[in-house]
XYZ file of C-alpha atoms in Angstrom:
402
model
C 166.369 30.428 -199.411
C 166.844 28.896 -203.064
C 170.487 27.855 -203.498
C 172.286 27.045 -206.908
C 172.006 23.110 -206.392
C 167.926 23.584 -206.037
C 167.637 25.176 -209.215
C 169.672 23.010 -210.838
C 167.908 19.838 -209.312
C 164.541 21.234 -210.068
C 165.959 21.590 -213.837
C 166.778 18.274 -213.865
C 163.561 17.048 -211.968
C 161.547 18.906 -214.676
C 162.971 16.918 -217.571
C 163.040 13.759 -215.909
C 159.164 14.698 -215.443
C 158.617 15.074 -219.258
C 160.506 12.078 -220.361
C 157.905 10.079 -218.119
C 155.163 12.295 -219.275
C 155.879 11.213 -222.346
C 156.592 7.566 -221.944
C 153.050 8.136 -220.196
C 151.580 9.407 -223.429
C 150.622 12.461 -221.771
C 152.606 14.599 -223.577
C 152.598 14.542 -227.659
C 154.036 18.008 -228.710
C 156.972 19.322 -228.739
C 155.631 22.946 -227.640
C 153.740 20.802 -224.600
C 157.312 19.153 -223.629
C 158.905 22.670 -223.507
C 156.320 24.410 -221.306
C 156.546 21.438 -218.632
C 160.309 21.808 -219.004
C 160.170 25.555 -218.376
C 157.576 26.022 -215.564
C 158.657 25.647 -212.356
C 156.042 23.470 -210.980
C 157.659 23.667 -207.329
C 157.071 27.380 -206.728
C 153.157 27.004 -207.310
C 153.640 23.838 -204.642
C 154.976 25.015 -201.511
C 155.302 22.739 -198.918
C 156.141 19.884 -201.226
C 159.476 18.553 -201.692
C 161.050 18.763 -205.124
C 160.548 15.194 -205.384
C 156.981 15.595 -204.666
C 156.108 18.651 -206.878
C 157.851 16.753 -209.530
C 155.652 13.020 -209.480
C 153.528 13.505 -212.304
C 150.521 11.437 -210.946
C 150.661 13.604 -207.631
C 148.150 16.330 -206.722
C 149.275 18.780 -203.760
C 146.755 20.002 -201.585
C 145.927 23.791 -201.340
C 143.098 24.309 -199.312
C 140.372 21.774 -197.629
C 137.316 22.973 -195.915
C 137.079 23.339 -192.634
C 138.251 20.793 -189.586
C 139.332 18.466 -192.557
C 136.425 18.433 -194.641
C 136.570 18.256 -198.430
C 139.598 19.010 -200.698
C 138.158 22.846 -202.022
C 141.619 23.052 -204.174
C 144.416 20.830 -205.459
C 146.899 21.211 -207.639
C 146.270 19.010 -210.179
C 148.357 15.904 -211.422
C 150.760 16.946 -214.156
C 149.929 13.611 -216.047
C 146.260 15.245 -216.119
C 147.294 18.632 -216.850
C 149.721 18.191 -219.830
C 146.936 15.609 -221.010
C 144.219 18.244 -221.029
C 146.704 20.968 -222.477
C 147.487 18.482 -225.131
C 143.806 17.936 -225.851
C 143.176 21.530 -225.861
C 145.888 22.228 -229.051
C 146.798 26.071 -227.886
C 148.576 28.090 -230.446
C 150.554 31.024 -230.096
C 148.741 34.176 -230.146
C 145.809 32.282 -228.782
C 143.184 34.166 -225.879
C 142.737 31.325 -223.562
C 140.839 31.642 -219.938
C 140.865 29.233 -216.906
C 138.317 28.462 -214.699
C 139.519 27.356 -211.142
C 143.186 28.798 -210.459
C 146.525 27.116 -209.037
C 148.466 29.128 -211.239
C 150.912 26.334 -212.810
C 148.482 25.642 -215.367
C 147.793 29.276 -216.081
C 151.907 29.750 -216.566
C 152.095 26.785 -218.573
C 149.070 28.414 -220.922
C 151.379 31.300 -221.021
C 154.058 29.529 -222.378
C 151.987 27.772 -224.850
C 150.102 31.191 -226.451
C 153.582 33.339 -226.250
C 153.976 36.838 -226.099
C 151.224 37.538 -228.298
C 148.519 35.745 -226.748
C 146.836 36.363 -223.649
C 145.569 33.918 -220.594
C 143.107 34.889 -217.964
C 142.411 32.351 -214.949
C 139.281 32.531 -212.480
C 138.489 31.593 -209.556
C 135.929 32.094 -206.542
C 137.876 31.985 -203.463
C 139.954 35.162 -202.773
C 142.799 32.898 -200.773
C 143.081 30.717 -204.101
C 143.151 34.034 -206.215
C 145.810 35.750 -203.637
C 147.881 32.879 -203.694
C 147.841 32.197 -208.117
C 148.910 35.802 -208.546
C 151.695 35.330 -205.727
C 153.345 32.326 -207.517
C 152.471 33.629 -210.868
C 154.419 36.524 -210.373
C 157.234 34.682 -208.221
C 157.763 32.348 -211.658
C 157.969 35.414 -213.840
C 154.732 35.446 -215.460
C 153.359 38.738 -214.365
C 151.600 39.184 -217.487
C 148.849 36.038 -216.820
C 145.837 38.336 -215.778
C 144.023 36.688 -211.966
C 140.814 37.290 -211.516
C 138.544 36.581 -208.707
C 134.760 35.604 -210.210
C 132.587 32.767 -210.269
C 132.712 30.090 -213.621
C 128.852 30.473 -214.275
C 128.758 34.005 -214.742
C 132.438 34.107 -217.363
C 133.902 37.187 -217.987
C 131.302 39.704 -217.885
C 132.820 42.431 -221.375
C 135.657 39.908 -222.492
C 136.605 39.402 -225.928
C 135.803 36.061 -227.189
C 138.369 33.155 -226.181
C 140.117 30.603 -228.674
C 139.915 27.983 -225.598
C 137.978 27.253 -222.617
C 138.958 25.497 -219.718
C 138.284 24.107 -216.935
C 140.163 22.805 -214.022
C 137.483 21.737 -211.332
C 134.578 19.265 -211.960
C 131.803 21.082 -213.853
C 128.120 19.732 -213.196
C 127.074 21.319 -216.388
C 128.594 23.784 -219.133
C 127.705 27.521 -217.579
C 126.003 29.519 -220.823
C 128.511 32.167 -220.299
C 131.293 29.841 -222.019
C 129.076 29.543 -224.899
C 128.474 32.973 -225.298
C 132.461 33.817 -225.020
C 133.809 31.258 -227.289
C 134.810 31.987 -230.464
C 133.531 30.688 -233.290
C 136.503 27.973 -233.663
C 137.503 28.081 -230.379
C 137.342 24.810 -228.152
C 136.068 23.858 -225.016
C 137.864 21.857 -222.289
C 136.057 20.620 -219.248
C 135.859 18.007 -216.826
C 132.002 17.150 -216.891
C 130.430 15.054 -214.299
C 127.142 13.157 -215.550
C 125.830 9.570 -214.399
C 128.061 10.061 -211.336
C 131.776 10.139 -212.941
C 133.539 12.358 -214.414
C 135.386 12.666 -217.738
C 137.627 15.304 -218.711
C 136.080 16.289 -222.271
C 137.428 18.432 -225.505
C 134.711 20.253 -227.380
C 134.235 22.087 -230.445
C 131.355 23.676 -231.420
C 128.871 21.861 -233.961
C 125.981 22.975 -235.970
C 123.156 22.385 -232.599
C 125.475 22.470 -230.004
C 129.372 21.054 -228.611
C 130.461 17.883 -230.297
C 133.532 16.076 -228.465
C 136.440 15.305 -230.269
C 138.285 13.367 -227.018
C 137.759 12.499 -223.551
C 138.962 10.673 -220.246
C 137.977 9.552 -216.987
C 139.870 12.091 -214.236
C 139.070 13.318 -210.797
C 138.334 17.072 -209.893
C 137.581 18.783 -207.070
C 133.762 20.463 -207.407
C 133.282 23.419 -208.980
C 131.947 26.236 -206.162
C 129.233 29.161 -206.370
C 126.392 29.276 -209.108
C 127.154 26.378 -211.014
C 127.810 23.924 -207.887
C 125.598 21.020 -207.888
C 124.898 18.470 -205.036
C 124.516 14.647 -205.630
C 122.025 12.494 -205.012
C 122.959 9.901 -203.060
C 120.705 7.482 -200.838
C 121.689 5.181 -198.124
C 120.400 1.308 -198.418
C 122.039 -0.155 -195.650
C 125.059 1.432 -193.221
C 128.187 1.375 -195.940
C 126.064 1.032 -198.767
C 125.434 3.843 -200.930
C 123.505 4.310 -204.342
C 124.734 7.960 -206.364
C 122.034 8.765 -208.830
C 123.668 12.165 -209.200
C 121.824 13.739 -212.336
C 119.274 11.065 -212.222
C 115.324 11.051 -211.541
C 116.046 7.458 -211.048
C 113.246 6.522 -208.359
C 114.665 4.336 -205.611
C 112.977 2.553 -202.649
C 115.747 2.165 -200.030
C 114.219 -0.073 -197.572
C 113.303 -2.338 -200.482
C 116.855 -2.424 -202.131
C 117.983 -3.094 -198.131
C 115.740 -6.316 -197.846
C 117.493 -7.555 -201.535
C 120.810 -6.753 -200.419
C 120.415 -9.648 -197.710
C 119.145 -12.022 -199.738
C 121.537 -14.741 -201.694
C 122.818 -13.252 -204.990
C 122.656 -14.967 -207.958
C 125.465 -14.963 -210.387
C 125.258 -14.648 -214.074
C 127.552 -14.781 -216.989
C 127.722 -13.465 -220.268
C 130.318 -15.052 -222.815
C 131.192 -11.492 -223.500
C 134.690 -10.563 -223.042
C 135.365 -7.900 -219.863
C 137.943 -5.687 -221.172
C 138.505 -1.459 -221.267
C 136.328 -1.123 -217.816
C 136.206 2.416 -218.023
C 134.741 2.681 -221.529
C 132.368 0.107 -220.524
C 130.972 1.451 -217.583
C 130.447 4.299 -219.987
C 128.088 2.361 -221.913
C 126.307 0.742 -219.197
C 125.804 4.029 -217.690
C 124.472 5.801 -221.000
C 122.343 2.802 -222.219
C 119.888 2.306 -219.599
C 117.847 4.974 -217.780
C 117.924 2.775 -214.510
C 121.639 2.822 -214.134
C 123.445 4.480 -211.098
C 126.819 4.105 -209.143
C 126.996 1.549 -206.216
C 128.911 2.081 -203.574
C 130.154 -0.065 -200.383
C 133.209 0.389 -197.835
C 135.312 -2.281 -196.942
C 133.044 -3.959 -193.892
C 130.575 -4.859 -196.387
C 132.825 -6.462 -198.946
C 134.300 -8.312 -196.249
C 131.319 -9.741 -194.816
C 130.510 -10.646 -198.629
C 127.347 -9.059 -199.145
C 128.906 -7.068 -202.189
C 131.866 -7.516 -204.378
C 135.503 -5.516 -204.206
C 134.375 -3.687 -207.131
C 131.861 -1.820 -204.902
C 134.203 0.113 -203.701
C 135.513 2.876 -205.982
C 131.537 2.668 -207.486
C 130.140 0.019 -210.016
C 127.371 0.251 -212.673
C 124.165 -0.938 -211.010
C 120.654 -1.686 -212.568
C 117.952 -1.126 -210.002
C 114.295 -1.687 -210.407
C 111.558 -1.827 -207.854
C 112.847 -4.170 -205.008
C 116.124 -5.636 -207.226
C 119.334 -4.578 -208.363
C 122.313 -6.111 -210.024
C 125.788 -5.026 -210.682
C 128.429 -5.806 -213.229
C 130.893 -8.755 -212.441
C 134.236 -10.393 -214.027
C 136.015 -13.605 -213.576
C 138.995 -15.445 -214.938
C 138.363 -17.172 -218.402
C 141.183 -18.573 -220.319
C 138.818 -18.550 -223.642
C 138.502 -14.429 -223.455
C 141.151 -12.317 -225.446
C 141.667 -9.943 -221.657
C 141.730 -13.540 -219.897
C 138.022 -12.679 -218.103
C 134.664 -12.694 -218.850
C 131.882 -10.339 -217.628
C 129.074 -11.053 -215.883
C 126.400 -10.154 -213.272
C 125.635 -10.456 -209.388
C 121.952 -10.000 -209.063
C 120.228 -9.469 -205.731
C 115.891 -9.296 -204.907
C 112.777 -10.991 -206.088
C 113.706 -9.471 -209.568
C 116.754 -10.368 -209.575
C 116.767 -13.067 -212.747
C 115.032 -10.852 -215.124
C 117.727 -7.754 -214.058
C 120.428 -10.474 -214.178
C 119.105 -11.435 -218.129
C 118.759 -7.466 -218.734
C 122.069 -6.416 -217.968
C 123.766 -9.351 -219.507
C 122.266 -8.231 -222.691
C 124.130 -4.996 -222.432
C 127.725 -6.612 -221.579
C 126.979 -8.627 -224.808
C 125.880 -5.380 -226.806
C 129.037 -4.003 -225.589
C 131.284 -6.813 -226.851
C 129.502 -7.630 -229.964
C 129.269 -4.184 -231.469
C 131.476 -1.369 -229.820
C 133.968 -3.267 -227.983
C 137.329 -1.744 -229.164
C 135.774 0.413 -231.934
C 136.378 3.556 -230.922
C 135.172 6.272 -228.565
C 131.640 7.155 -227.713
C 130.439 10.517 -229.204
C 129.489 13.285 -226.747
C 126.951 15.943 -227.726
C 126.023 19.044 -225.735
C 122.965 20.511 -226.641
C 121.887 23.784 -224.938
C 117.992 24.101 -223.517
C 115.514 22.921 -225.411
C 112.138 24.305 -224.846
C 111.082 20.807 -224.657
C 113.386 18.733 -222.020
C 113.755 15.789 -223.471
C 112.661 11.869 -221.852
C 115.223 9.833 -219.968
C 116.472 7.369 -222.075
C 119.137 5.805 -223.598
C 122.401 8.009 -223.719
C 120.607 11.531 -222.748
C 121.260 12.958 -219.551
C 119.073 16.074 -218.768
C 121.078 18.747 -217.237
C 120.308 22.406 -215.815
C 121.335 24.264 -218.686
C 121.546 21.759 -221.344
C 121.395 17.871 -222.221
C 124.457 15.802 -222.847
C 124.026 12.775 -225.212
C 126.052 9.895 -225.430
C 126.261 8.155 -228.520
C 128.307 4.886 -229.845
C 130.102 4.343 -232.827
């Protein structure tokens, strides 16, 4: 049973949650401040204490697949939410639809469009879609339409929408979305290519979608049509290369043999600074690129580095690979330098190759802005891996640099 003191602690736990959100950057607008400060985020997180509901950086767990397996739904951070819903600029009046429902976002879409707009969320699972129109109409906002439907196929007869988004990690952009999107509207998804994913704002441009912001984030995969399994090969037990959307080809056993050779270490002179936004451009600048992966055994028996483990940029050819690097230097504005850790017969001309893109990064885009992202529907003709274009099932996203 609700008493008095929890509404009036949740009250108070809601604007203590936007004055951080703010100090966070996460929230810019005043009409983002007041949704936050309206929804009750705790209703839509049962199970949570206020405390909990209330963290901005935490994520509640809705449903997992069975005997433990993956998360299947979260709610998601409210740092990342009010982020996104910042990016996204809704306006009163606005049609905006969801894709992948918790409800919380939905009602805090409702608050942003008012009484004369109109939001619609989706989702696939029936439990998910039970339990958003539950809490949706528990918070008061009966009049946020649920449906049950899967991302890649839209709205089948819906009007066009001002905004798009999307609140699970998208392998590609479904055509659908395209086709319902209004003519100014604006896209928001979080788009997984060269195994991460980055939360990215579209608008429509004369061949395509042309971002206008994005940032690294963490969703759980999209289901049905539009779900899309990694690639991912095993080179040794704990070692893991994701090539994801890649047609990288990769000898295993080969890689296997390097890994347990001596490494080589190589440095650059080039400053190691904004990691994520360089990984970016390491990622999108050589065809050969993929994620390397190791778990904790490995690192400690010192046949990879600690930055192995949450995934690092790695250049593999043939029987070689290397993988980015940093250490301490004084003479660097960050206070560290990049470099490489090379491993294989190859492993000196890799080392030189990769080098050459740290420097490329710190000579000419380091701290000058974000990269440009393009979508590009189908071509008749896919195009060539190469620098910045990733091929995808519907589309190609290219990356460019200022």
């Amino acid at each position: 049973m609700t008493t008095d003191n929890d509404v009036q602690d949740a009250a108070e736990l809601r604007d203590a949650m936007v004055r951080e959100l703010r100090d966070q950057g996460a929230i810019r607008s005043e009409a983002v401040a007041a949704a936050v400060a309206t929804v009750p985020r705790h209703v839509f997180t049962p199970g949570e204490t206020l405390q909990t509901a209330y963290a901005p950086d935490h994520a509640p767990l809705v449903k997992a697949g069975p005997n433990g397996g993956r998360h299947l739904s979260v709610v998601s951070a409210a740092h990342l939410q009010a982020t996104m819903l910042e990016a996204a600029e809704i306006e009163p009046g606005m049609r905006v639809i969801e894709y992948g429902s918790g409800g919380y976002n939905a009602a805090l879409a409702a608050e942003l469009v008012g009484k004369r707009g109109h939001v619609t969320t989706v989702d696939i699972d029936p439990d998910i879609v039970a339990r958003a129109r539950t809490f949706l109409d528990e918070a008061g906002y009966h009049h946020v339409n649920v449906m049950l439907g899967d991302a890649e196929q839209g709205v089948p007869g819906a009007d066009p929408f001002d905004r798009v988004i999307g609140t699970a990690g998208f392998w590609d952009i479904p055509p659908a979305w395209l086709e319902q999107l209004a003519d100014d509207g604006r896209i928001v998804v979080p788009l997984r290519f060269k195994g991460t994913t980055r939360w990215i704002v579209f608008d429509r441009g004369r061949s395509g979608l042309v971002s206008r912001a994005y940032g690294l984030c963490s969703f759980v995969p999209v289901q049905g049509a539009g779900s899309h399994t990694e690639r991912t090969i095993t080179i040794d037990n704990g070692v893991m290369v994701c090539l994801d959307d890649e047609s990288l080809s990769v000898d295993a056993e080969a890689l296997r043999r390097a890994l347990h050779l001596p490494r080589i270490e190589r440095w650059s002179d080039a400053v190691f600074d904004m990691p994520d936004e360089q990984m970016l451009f390491l990622l999108t600048n050589d065809p050969d690129m993929a994620l390397l992966y190791a778990d904790q055994t490995i690192v400690d028996q010192e046949l990879l580095a600690p930055s192995t483990l949450k995934g690092v940029p790695v250049l593999i050819s043939g029987d070689s690979f290397a993988y980015r690097a940093a250490r301490p230097n004084a003479d660097m504005s960050s206070g560290y330098e990049s470099g490489v850790y090379a491993h294989g017969p190859a492993a000196e001309n890799l080392a030189a190759r990769y080098a050459e893109l740290l420097r490329r990064w710190a000579d000419k885009h380091h701290r000058r802005g974000a990269a440009s992202i393009r979508y590009i529907p189908k071509p008749s003709d896919p195009p060539a891996p190469s620098p910045g274009v990733v091929a995808k099932r519907h589309g190609t996203v290219v990356v460019t640099w200022p």
